Amino acid sequence: MDWIDRYISIVIRHVPQEQKAFVEKETREKIAALLEERRRDSMNGESDKTKRHDPDEADVRSVLETLGDPAAFAGNYHQVKRHVIGPAFFDTYWLVLRIVLVASGFGLLIAKSIQIATGAFDHILTAFADLFASLFQGLLSAFGLVTLIFFLVETFGNKRIESSIQAAKKPWRVEDLPTTLSEKLRIKRGDPIVDIVFSLIFLVVINVFPQLFGFYAKTDTGVQITGFLGDALAKYLIWINIVIIL
């Protein structure tokens, strides 16, 4: 992968999905125009206009450093709009929201299934009505919580985070472009998804059905659960929730 491809790959990583093709095309055209301008300047005063000066690595480096940090260059394509979640965070927001909704729903289904199996409901219709009500309330709460967190980051943290990063940065150079991503440094998408899913399942169960953490024994009257968590859990529950959410 040459310098130009590596530069453009960073630029389009920082723009919304629907703009990637347009931004890539326009960035390539801009780089080509700057290289052509340097070629004309280098030929200035030469009598033989048929000579061509093909851009070498020094030309490419000079043009890319003129454009500057690719992440900052991509900011030129962020349209200024009023929005709850801006384009810089929306792809991450949409990914996290889907994971949280699936994990929350799955956790509620597990907890309610255990309740139904242990005979917590007198009638099957009551059990299903309670299940649907819990799913609606739980998924709505999960949606609101994720949206609120990203809204707060977008509103209060985005500019401050960007300013801190820019202040800590050294002047950008072409050498800062990555060559190839090391497999040891690559975070597979499945790893954080599994972490989030099981964390949220634990969060749902410990808040709604803490009595399900216990020793299960089959008796003549059904399944008896001897809980592990006592009443003292309540005063620490808020801190457990905060740690898991963070």
PDB file of C-alpha atoms in Angstrom:
ATOM      1  CA  MET A   1       0.000   0.000   0.000  1.00  0.00           C
ATOM      2  CA  ASP A   2       1.579   3.309  -1.088  1.00  0.00           C
ATOM      3  CA  TRP A   3       1.547   6.636   0.769  1.00  0.00           C
ATOM      4  CA  ILE A   4      -1.551   7.946  -1.029  1.00  0.00           C
ATOM      5  CA  ASP A   5      -3.630   4.817  -0.394  1.00  0.00           C
ATOM      6  CA  ARG A   6      -2.598   4.780   3.245  1.00  0.00           C
ATOM      7  CA  TYR A   7      -3.485   8.456   3.632  1.00  0.00           C
ATOM      8  CA  ILE A   8      -6.909   8.036   2.015  1.00  0.00           C
ATOM      9  CA  SER A   9      -7.681   4.932   4.083  1.00  0.00           C
ATOM     10  CA  ILE A  10      -7.323   7.059   7.238  1.00  0.00           C
ATOM     11  CA  VAL A  11      -9.398   9.916   5.782  1.00  0.00           C
ATOM     12  CA  ILE A  12     -12.409   7.776   4.873  1.00  0.00           C
ATOM     13  CA  ARG A  13     -12.276   6.022   8.245  1.00  0.00           C
ATOM     14  CA  HIS A  14     -13.365   9.323   9.835  1.00  0.00           C
ATOM     15  CA  VAL A  15     -16.341  10.143   7.605  1.00  0.00           C
ATOM     16  CA  PRO A  16     -19.893   8.684   7.600  1.00  0.00           C
ATOM     17  CA  GLN A  17     -20.492   5.565   5.532  1.00  0.00           C
ATOM     18  CA  GLU A  18     -22.608   7.337   2.914  1.00  0.00           C
ATOM     19  CA  GLN A  19     -19.805   9.854   2.239  1.00  0.00           C
ATOM     20  CA  LYS A  20     -16.872   7.445   1.984  1.00  0.00           C
ATOM     21  CA  ALA A  21     -16.962   6.905  -1.804  1.00  0.00           C
ATOM     22  CA  PHE A  22     -17.354  10.633  -2.521  1.00  0.00           C
ATOM     23  CA  VAL A  23     -14.604  11.650  -0.076  1.00  0.00           C
ATOM     24  CA  GLU A  24     -12.199   9.038  -1.447  1.00  0.00           C
ATOM     25  CA  LYS A  25     -12.782  10.219  -5.039  1.00  0.00           C
ATOM     26  CA  GLU A  26     -12.432  13.908  -4.147  1.00  0.00           C
ATOM     27  CA  THR A  27      -9.320  13.350  -2.016  1.00  0.00           C
ATOM     28  CA  ARG A  28      -7.610  11.434  -4.822  1.00  0.00           C
ATOM     29  CA  GLU A  29      -8.473  14.213  -7.278  1.00  0.00           C
ATOM     30  CA  LYS A  30      -7.143  16.852  -4.873  1.00  0.00           C
ATOM     31  CA  ILE A  31      -3.867  14.965  -4.379  1.00  0.00           C
ATOM     32  CA  ALA A  32      -3.531  14.439  -8.158  1.00  0.00           C
ATOM     33  CA  ALA A  33      -4.127  18.166  -8.769  1.00  0.00           C
ATOM     34  CA  LEU A  34      -1.469  19.148  -6.219  1.00  0.00           C
ATOM     35  CA  LEU A  35       1.011  16.689  -7.748  1.00  0.00           C
ATOM     36  CA  GLU A  36       0.277  18.084 -11.212  1.00  0.00           C
ATOM     37  CA  GLU A  37       0.851  21.589  -9.885  1.00  0.00           C
ATOM     38  CA  ARG A  38       4.234  20.533  -8.514  1.00  0.00           C
ATOM     39  CA  ARG A  39       5.068  18.942 -11.890  1.00  0.00           C
ATOM     40  CA  ARG A  40       4.296  22.173 -13.737  1.00  0.00           C
ATOM     41  CA  ASP A  41       6.366  24.182 -11.264  1.00  0.00           C
ATOM     42  CA  SER A  42       9.321  21.834 -11.726  1.00  0.00           C
ATOM     43  CA  MET A  43       9.065  22.233 -15.523  1.00  0.00           C
ATOM     44  CA  ASN A  44       8.854  26.007 -15.364  1.00  0.00           C
ATOM     45  CA  GLY A  45      11.490  27.521 -17.660  1.00  0.00           C
ATOM     46  CA  GLU A  46      12.287  24.297 -19.493  1.00  0.00           C
ATOM     47  CA  SER A  47      12.243  24.635 -23.254  1.00  0.00           C
ATOM     48  CA  ASP A  48      11.185  21.048 -23.919  1.00  0.00           C
ATOM     49  CA  LYS A  49       7.553  20.961 -22.732  1.00  0.00           C
ATOM     50  CA  THR A  50       7.214  17.344 -23.843  1.00  0.00           C
ATOM     51  CA  LYS A  51       9.319  16.270 -20.892  1.00  0.00           C
ATOM     52  CA  ARG A  52       7.352  14.762 -18.082  1.00  0.00           C
ATOM     53  CA  HIS A  53       8.269  14.882 -14.472  1.00  0.00           C
ATOM     54  CA  ASP A  54       6.561  11.903 -12.877  1.00  0.00           C
ATOM     55  CA  PRO A  55       5.916  12.473  -9.163  1.00  0.00           C
ATOM     56  CA  ASP A  56       8.418  10.729  -6.967  1.00  0.00           C
ATOM     57  CA  GLU A  57       8.203   9.861  -3.290  1.00  0.00           C
ATOM     58  CA  ALA A  58       9.430  13.309  -2.256  1.00  0.00           C
ATOM     59  CA  ASP A  59       6.603  14.952  -4.213  1.00  0.00           C
ATOM     60  CA  VAL A  60       3.986  12.674  -2.663  1.00  0.00           C
ATOM     61  CA  ARG A  61       5.302  13.248   0.851  1.00  0.00           C
ATOM     62  CA  SER A  62       5.325  17.010   0.348  1.00  0.00           C
ATOM     63  CA  VAL A  63       1.724  17.044  -0.938  1.00  0.00           C
ATOM     64  CA  LEU A  64       0.425  14.830   1.864  1.00  0.00           C
ATOM     65  CA  GLU A  65       2.145  16.914   4.514  1.00  0.00           C
ATOM     66  CA  THR A  66       0.582  19.998   2.919  1.00  0.00           C
ATOM     67  CA  LEU A  67      -2.844  18.422   3.390  1.00  0.00           C
ATOM     68  CA  GLY A  68      -1.929  17.552   6.996  1.00  0.00           C
ATOM     69  CA  ASP A  69      -3.239  14.966   9.423  1.00  0.00           C
ATOM     70  CA  PRO A  70      -5.761  12.767   7.543  1.00  0.00           C
ATOM     71  CA  ALA A  71      -8.116  12.665  10.534  1.00  0.00           C
ATOM     72  CA  ALA A  72      -8.157  16.472  10.647  1.00  0.00           C
ATOM     73  CA  PHE A  73      -8.514  16.629   6.857  1.00  0.00           C
ATOM     74  CA  ALA A  74     -11.595  14.385   7.095  1.00  0.00           C
ATOM     75  CA  GLY A  75     -13.174  16.972   9.407  1.00  0.00           C
ATOM     76  CA  ASN A  76     -13.646  19.225   6.363  1.00  0.00           C
ATOM     77  CA  TYR A  77     -16.368  16.858   5.170  1.00  0.00           C
ATOM     78  CA  HIS A  78     -18.382  16.779   8.391  1.00  0.00           C
ATOM     79  CA  GLN A  79     -21.532  18.695   7.665  1.00  0.00           C
ATOM     80  CA  VAL A  80     -22.615  21.041  10.441  1.00  0.00           C
ATOM     81  CA  LYS A  81     -26.100  19.960  11.488  1.00  0.00           C
ATOM     82  CA  ARG A  82     -28.166  19.928  14.591  1.00  0.00           C
ATOM     83  CA  HIS A  83     -28.273  16.340  15.741  1.00  0.00           C
ATOM     84  CA  VAL A  84     -28.440  14.258  18.893  1.00  0.00           C
ATOM     85  CA  ILE A  85     -25.648  11.911  17.778  1.00  0.00           C
ATOM     86  CA  GLY A  86     -23.227  13.391  15.257  1.00  0.00           C
ATOM     87  CA  PRO A  87     -21.573  11.585  12.325  1.00  0.00           C
ATOM     88  CA  ALA A  88     -18.294  11.177  14.216  1.00  0.00           C
ATOM     89  CA  PHE A  89     -19.999   8.928  16.790  1.00  0.00           C
ATOM     90  CA  PHE A  90     -23.070   7.605  14.954  1.00  0.00           C
ATOM     91  CA  ASP A  91     -21.545   4.382  13.566  1.00  0.00           C
ATOM     92  CA  THR A  92     -20.219   3.474  17.016  1.00  0.00           C
ATOM     93  CA  TYR A  93     -23.537   4.470  18.622  1.00  0.00           C
ATOM     94  CA  TRP A  94     -25.539   2.283  16.230  1.00  0.00           C
ATOM     95  CA  LEU A  95     -23.226  -0.710  16.819  1.00  0.00           C
ATOM     96  CA  VAL A  96     -23.304  -0.353  20.623  1.00  0.00           C
ATOM     97  CA  LEU A  97     -27.078   0.219  20.647  1.00  0.00           C
ATOM     98  CA  ARG A  98     -27.756  -3.034  18.771  1.00  0.00           C
ATOM     99  CA  ILE A  99     -25.435  -4.983  21.057  1.00  0.00           C
ATOM    100  CA  VAL A 100     -27.035  -3.522  24.188  1.00  0.00           C
ATOM    101  CA  LEU A 101     -30.603  -4.158  22.983  1.00  0.00           C
ATOM    102  CA  VAL A 102     -29.827  -7.776  22.063  1.00  0.00           C
ATOM    103  CA  ALA A 103     -27.964  -8.418  25.313  1.00  0.00           C
ATOM    104  CA  SER A 104     -30.678  -6.798  27.455  1.00  0.00           C
ATOM    105  CA  GLY A 105     -33.435  -8.739  25.729  1.00  0.00           C
ATOM    106  CA  PHE A 106     -31.488 -11.979  26.018  1.00  0.00           C
ATOM    107  CA  GLY A 107     -30.823 -11.400  29.720  1.00  0.00           C
ATOM    108  CA  LEU A 108     -34.493 -10.698  30.420  1.00  0.00           C
ATOM    109  CA  LEU A 109     -35.532 -13.824  28.491  1.00  0.00           C
ATOM    110  CA  ILE A 110     -33.140 -15.973  30.557  1.00  0.00           C
ATOM    111  CA  ALA A 111     -34.310 -14.486  33.849  1.00  0.00           C
ATOM    112  CA  LYS A 112     -38.008 -14.810  32.987  1.00  0.00           C
ATOM    113  CA  SER A 113     -37.515 -18.361  31.715  1.00  0.00           C
ATOM    114  CA  ILE A 114     -35.984 -19.321  35.053  1.00  0.00           C
ATOM    115  CA  GLN A 115     -38.923 -17.705  36.866  1.00  0.00           C
ATOM    116  CA  ILE A 116     -41.421 -19.609  34.730  1.00  0.00           C
ATOM    117  CA  ALA A 117     -39.530 -22.877  35.247  1.00  0.00           C
ATOM    118  CA  THR A 118     -39.501 -22.400  39.017  1.00  0.00           C
ATOM    119  CA  GLY A 119     -43.254 -21.820  39.113  1.00  0.00           C
ATOM    120  CA  ALA A 120     -43.176 -18.134  40.022  1.00  0.00           C
ATOM    121  CA  PHE A 121     -46.367 -17.497  38.006  1.00  0.00           C
ATOM    122  CA  ASP A 122     -49.760 -19.039  38.650  1.00  0.00           C
ATOM    123  CA  HIS A 123     -50.860 -18.937  35.027  1.00  0.00           C
ATOM    124  CA  ILE A 124     -48.950 -19.153  31.739  1.00  0.00           C
ATOM    125  CA  LEU A 125     -50.747 -16.084  30.344  1.00  0.00           C
ATOM    126  CA  THR A 126     -49.619 -14.065  33.353  1.00  0.00           C
ATOM    127  CA  ALA A 127     -46.057 -15.222  32.730  1.00  0.00           C
ATOM    128  CA  PHE A 128     -46.095 -14.155  29.075  1.00  0.00           C
ATOM    129  CA  ALA A 129     -47.755 -10.819  29.889  1.00  0.00           C
ATOM    130  CA  ASP A 130     -45.055 -10.151  32.476  1.00  0.00           C
ATOM    131  CA  LEU A 131     -42.387 -11.186  29.955  1.00  0.00           C
ATOM    132  CA  PHE A 132     -43.589  -8.754  27.279  1.00  0.00           C
ATOM    133  CA  ALA A 133     -43.960  -5.941  29.806  1.00  0.00           C
ATOM    134  CA  SER A 134     -40.436  -6.542  31.120  1.00  0.00           C
ATOM    135  CA  LEU A 135     -38.995  -6.678  27.596  1.00  0.00           C
ATOM    136  CA  PHE A 136     -40.679  -3.414  26.629  1.00  0.00           C
ATOM    137  CA  GLN A 137     -39.550  -1.616  29.763  1.00  0.00           C
ATOM    138  CA  GLY A 138     -36.036  -3.092  29.670  1.00  0.00           C
ATOM    139  CA  LEU A 139     -35.382  -2.391  25.977  1.00  0.00           C
ATOM    140  CA  LEU A 140     -36.773   1.126  26.268  1.00  0.00           C
ATOM    141  CA  SER A 141     -34.515   1.800  29.254  1.00  0.00           C
ATOM    142  CA  ALA A 142     -31.487   0.371  27.416  1.00  0.00           C
ATOM    143  CA  PHE A 143     -32.205   2.529  24.367  1.00  0.00           C
ATOM    144  CA  GLY A 144     -32.581   5.635  26.520  1.00  0.00           C
ATOM    145  CA  LEU A 145     -29.407   4.948  28.516  1.00  0.00           C
ATOM    146  CA  VAL A 146     -27.172   4.350  25.469  1.00  0.00           C
ATOM    147  CA  THR A 147     -28.590   7.378  23.662  1.00  0.00           C
ATOM    148  CA  LEU A 148     -28.122   9.563  26.746  1.00  0.00           C
ATOM    149  CA  ILE A 149     -24.477   8.508  27.172  1.00  0.00           C
ATOM    150  CA  PHE A 150     -23.618   9.236  23.530  1.00  0.00           C
ATOM    151  CA  PHE A 151     -25.581  12.510  23.645  1.00  0.00           C
ATOM    152  CA  LEU A 152     -23.571  13.654  26.680  1.00  0.00           C
ATOM    153  CA  VAL A 153     -20.295  12.716  24.974  1.00  0.00           C
ATOM    154  CA  GLU A 154     -21.401  14.504  21.790  1.00  0.00           C
ATOM    155  CA  THR A 155     -22.564  17.613  23.639  1.00  0.00           C
ATOM    156  CA  PHE A 156     -19.974  18.084  26.364  1.00  0.00           C
ATOM    157  CA  GLY A 157     -17.011  15.876  25.583  1.00  0.00           C
ATOM    158  CA  ASN A 158     -16.447  15.871  21.829  1.00  0.00           C
ATOM    159  CA  LYS A 159     -14.707  19.229  21.424  1.00  0.00           C
ATOM    160  CA  ARG A 160     -12.796  18.854  24.672  1.00  0.00           C
ATOM    161  CA  ILE A 161     -11.543  15.388  23.702  1.00  0.00           C
ATOM    162  CA  GLU A 162     -10.505  16.615  20.259  1.00  0.00           C
ATOM    163  CA  SER A 163      -8.762  19.658  21.759  1.00  0.00           C
ATOM    164  CA  SER A 164      -6.840  17.507  24.246  1.00  0.00           C
ATOM    165  CA  ILE A 165      -5.761  15.109  21.518  1.00  0.00           C
ATOM    166  CA  GLN A 166      -4.665  17.927  19.216  1.00  0.00           C
ATOM    167  CA  ALA A 167      -2.746  19.651  22.027  1.00  0.00           C
ATOM    168  CA  ALA A 168      -0.843  16.452  22.800  1.00  0.00           C
ATOM    169  CA  LYS A 169      -0.017  15.725  19.174  1.00  0.00           C
ATOM    170  CA  LYS A 170       3.297  16.431  17.553  1.00  0.00           C
ATOM    171  CA  PRO A 171       3.319  17.958  14.050  1.00  0.00           C
ATOM    172  CA  TRP A 172       1.966  15.344  11.647  1.00  0.00           C
ATOM    173  CA  ARG A 173       4.393  13.618   9.286  1.00  0.00           C
ATOM    174  CA  VAL A 174       3.914  11.099   6.507  1.00  0.00           C
ATOM    175  CA  GLU A 175       5.766   8.529   8.626  1.00  0.00           C
ATOM    176  CA  ASP A 176       2.816   8.636  11.040  1.00  0.00           C
ATOM    177  CA  LEU A 177       0.687   6.744   8.518  1.00  0.00           C
ATOM    178  CA  PRO A 178       0.318   3.082   9.520  1.00  0.00           C
ATOM    179  CA  THR A 179       1.827   0.482   7.245  1.00  0.00           C
ATOM    180  CA  THR A 180      -0.224  -2.609   8.011  1.00  0.00           C
ATOM    181  CA  LEU A 181      -2.205  -3.381  11.123  1.00  0.00           C
ATOM    182  CA  SER A 182      -0.533  -5.947  13.338  1.00  0.00           C
ATOM    183  CA  GLU A 183      -2.790  -8.878  14.109  1.00  0.00           C
ATOM    184  CA  LYS A 184      -1.597  -8.707  17.719  1.00  0.00           C
ATOM    185  CA  LEU A 185      -2.904  -5.130  17.977  1.00  0.00           C
ATOM    186  CA  ARG A 186      -6.153  -5.740  16.084  1.00  0.00           C
ATOM    187  CA  ILE A 187      -9.195  -6.008  18.375  1.00  0.00           C
ATOM    188  CA  LYS A 188     -11.633  -8.514  16.939  1.00  0.00           C
ATOM    189  CA  ARG A 189     -15.205  -7.235  16.917  1.00  0.00           C
ATOM    190  CA  GLY A 190     -16.460 -10.354  18.688  1.00  0.00           C
ATOM    191  CA  ASP A 191     -14.365  -9.736  21.813  1.00  0.00           C
ATOM    192  CA  PRO A 192     -16.048  -6.526  23.036  1.00  0.00           C
ATOM    193  CA  ILE A 193     -19.449  -7.809  21.862  1.00  0.00           C
ATOM    194  CA  VAL A 194     -19.154 -10.889  24.089  1.00  0.00           C
ATOM    195  CA  ASP A 195     -17.986  -8.699  27.000  1.00  0.00           C
ATOM    196  CA  ILE A 196     -20.928  -6.315  26.583  1.00  0.00           C
ATOM    197  CA  VAL A 197     -23.498  -9.106  26.190  1.00  0.00           C
ATOM    198  CA  PHE A 198     -22.510 -10.984  29.343  1.00  0.00           C
ATOM    199  CA  SER A 199     -22.022  -7.771  31.350  1.00  0.00           C
ATOM    200  CA  LEU A 200     -25.532  -6.628  30.470  1.00  0.00           C
ATOM    201  CA  ILE A 201     -27.048 -10.020  31.196  1.00  0.00           C
ATOM    202  CA  PHE A 202     -25.410  -9.873  34.628  1.00  0.00           C
ATOM    203  CA  LEU A 203     -26.628  -6.269  35.051  1.00  0.00           C
ATOM    204  CA  VAL A 204     -30.226  -7.196  34.248  1.00  0.00           C
ATOM    205  CA  VAL A 205     -30.303 -10.232  36.488  1.00  0.00           C
ATOM    206  CA  ILE A 206     -28.602  -8.625  39.505  1.00  0.00           C
ATOM    207  CA  ASN A 207     -31.010  -5.654  39.398  1.00  0.00           C
ATOM    208  CA  VAL A 208     -34.281  -7.384  38.580  1.00  0.00           C
ATOM    209  CA  PHE A 209     -33.842 -10.946  39.818  1.00  0.00           C
ATOM    210  CA  PRO A 210     -30.980 -11.072  42.363  1.00  0.00           C
ATOM    211  CA  GLN A 211     -32.656 -14.050  44.013  1.00  0.00           C
ATOM    212  CA  LEU A 212     -31.681 -16.159  40.983  1.00  0.00           C
ATOM    213  CA  PHE A 213     -28.060 -16.153  42.176  1.00  0.00           C
ATOM    214  CA  GLY A 214     -28.169 -19.109  44.516  1.00  0.00           C
ATOM    215  CA  PHE A 215     -28.144 -22.821  45.077  1.00  0.00           C
ATOM    216  CA  TYR A 216     -30.834 -24.738  43.152  1.00  0.00           C
ATOM    217  CA  ALA A 217     -32.336 -27.862  44.687  1.00  0.00           C
ATOM    218  CA  LYS A 218     -35.169 -29.991  43.390  1.00  0.00           C
ATOM    219  CA  THR A 219     -37.835 -30.759  45.985  1.00  0.00           C
ATOM    220  CA  ASP A 220     -41.229 -32.436  45.969  1.00  0.00           C
ATOM    221  CA  THR A 221     -42.909 -29.054  45.484  1.00  0.00           C
ATOM    222  CA  GLY A 222     -40.606 -27.893  42.674  1.00  0.00           C
ATOM    223  CA  VAL A 223     -37.233 -26.165  42.472  1.00  0.00           C
ATOM    224  CA  GLN A 224     -36.062 -24.374  45.606  1.00  0.00           C
ATOM    225  CA  ILE A 225     -33.511 -21.549  45.319  1.00  0.00           C
ATOM    226  CA  THR A 226     -31.315 -20.655  48.272  1.00  0.00           C
ATOM    227  CA  GLY A 227     -30.013 -17.191  47.456  1.00  0.00           C
ATOM    228  CA  PHE A 228     -26.370 -16.207  47.735  1.00  0.00           C
ATOM    229  CA  LEU A 229     -27.008 -12.448  47.846  1.00  0.00           C
ATOM    230  CA  GLY A 230     -28.469 -10.921  51.006  1.00  0.00           C
ATOM    231  CA  ASP A 231     -30.226  -7.635  51.713  1.00  0.00           C
ATOM    232  CA  ALA A 232     -26.870  -5.902  52.155  1.00  0.00           C
ATOM    233  CA  LEU A 233     -26.479  -6.011  48.358  1.00  0.00           C
ATOM    234  CA  ALA A 234     -28.972  -3.153  47.949  1.00  0.00           C
ATOM    235  CA  LYS A 235     -26.665  -0.427  49.322  1.00  0.00           C
ATOM    236  CA  TYR A 236     -23.862  -1.438  46.957  1.00  0.00           C
ATOM    237  CA  LEU A 237     -26.053  -2.030  43.894  1.00  0.00           C
ATOM    238  CA  ILE A 238     -25.774   1.519  42.547  1.00  0.00           C
ATOM    239  CA  TRP A 239     -21.957   1.304  42.543  1.00  0.00           C
ATOM    240  CA  ILE A 240     -22.020  -2.112  40.869  1.00  0.00           C
ATOM    241  CA  ASN A 241     -24.263  -0.659  38.135  1.00  0.00           C
ATOM    242  CA  ILE A 242     -21.979   2.323  37.602  1.00  0.00           C
ATOM    243  CA  VAL A 243     -18.868   0.138  37.291  1.00  0.00           C
ATOM    244  CA  ILE A 244     -20.539  -2.228  34.794  1.00  0.00           C
ATOM    245  CA  ILE A 245     -21.939   0.626  32.683  1.00  0.00           C
ATOM    246  CA  LEU A 246     -18.589   2.406  32.570  1.00  0.00           C
TER     247      LEU A 246
END
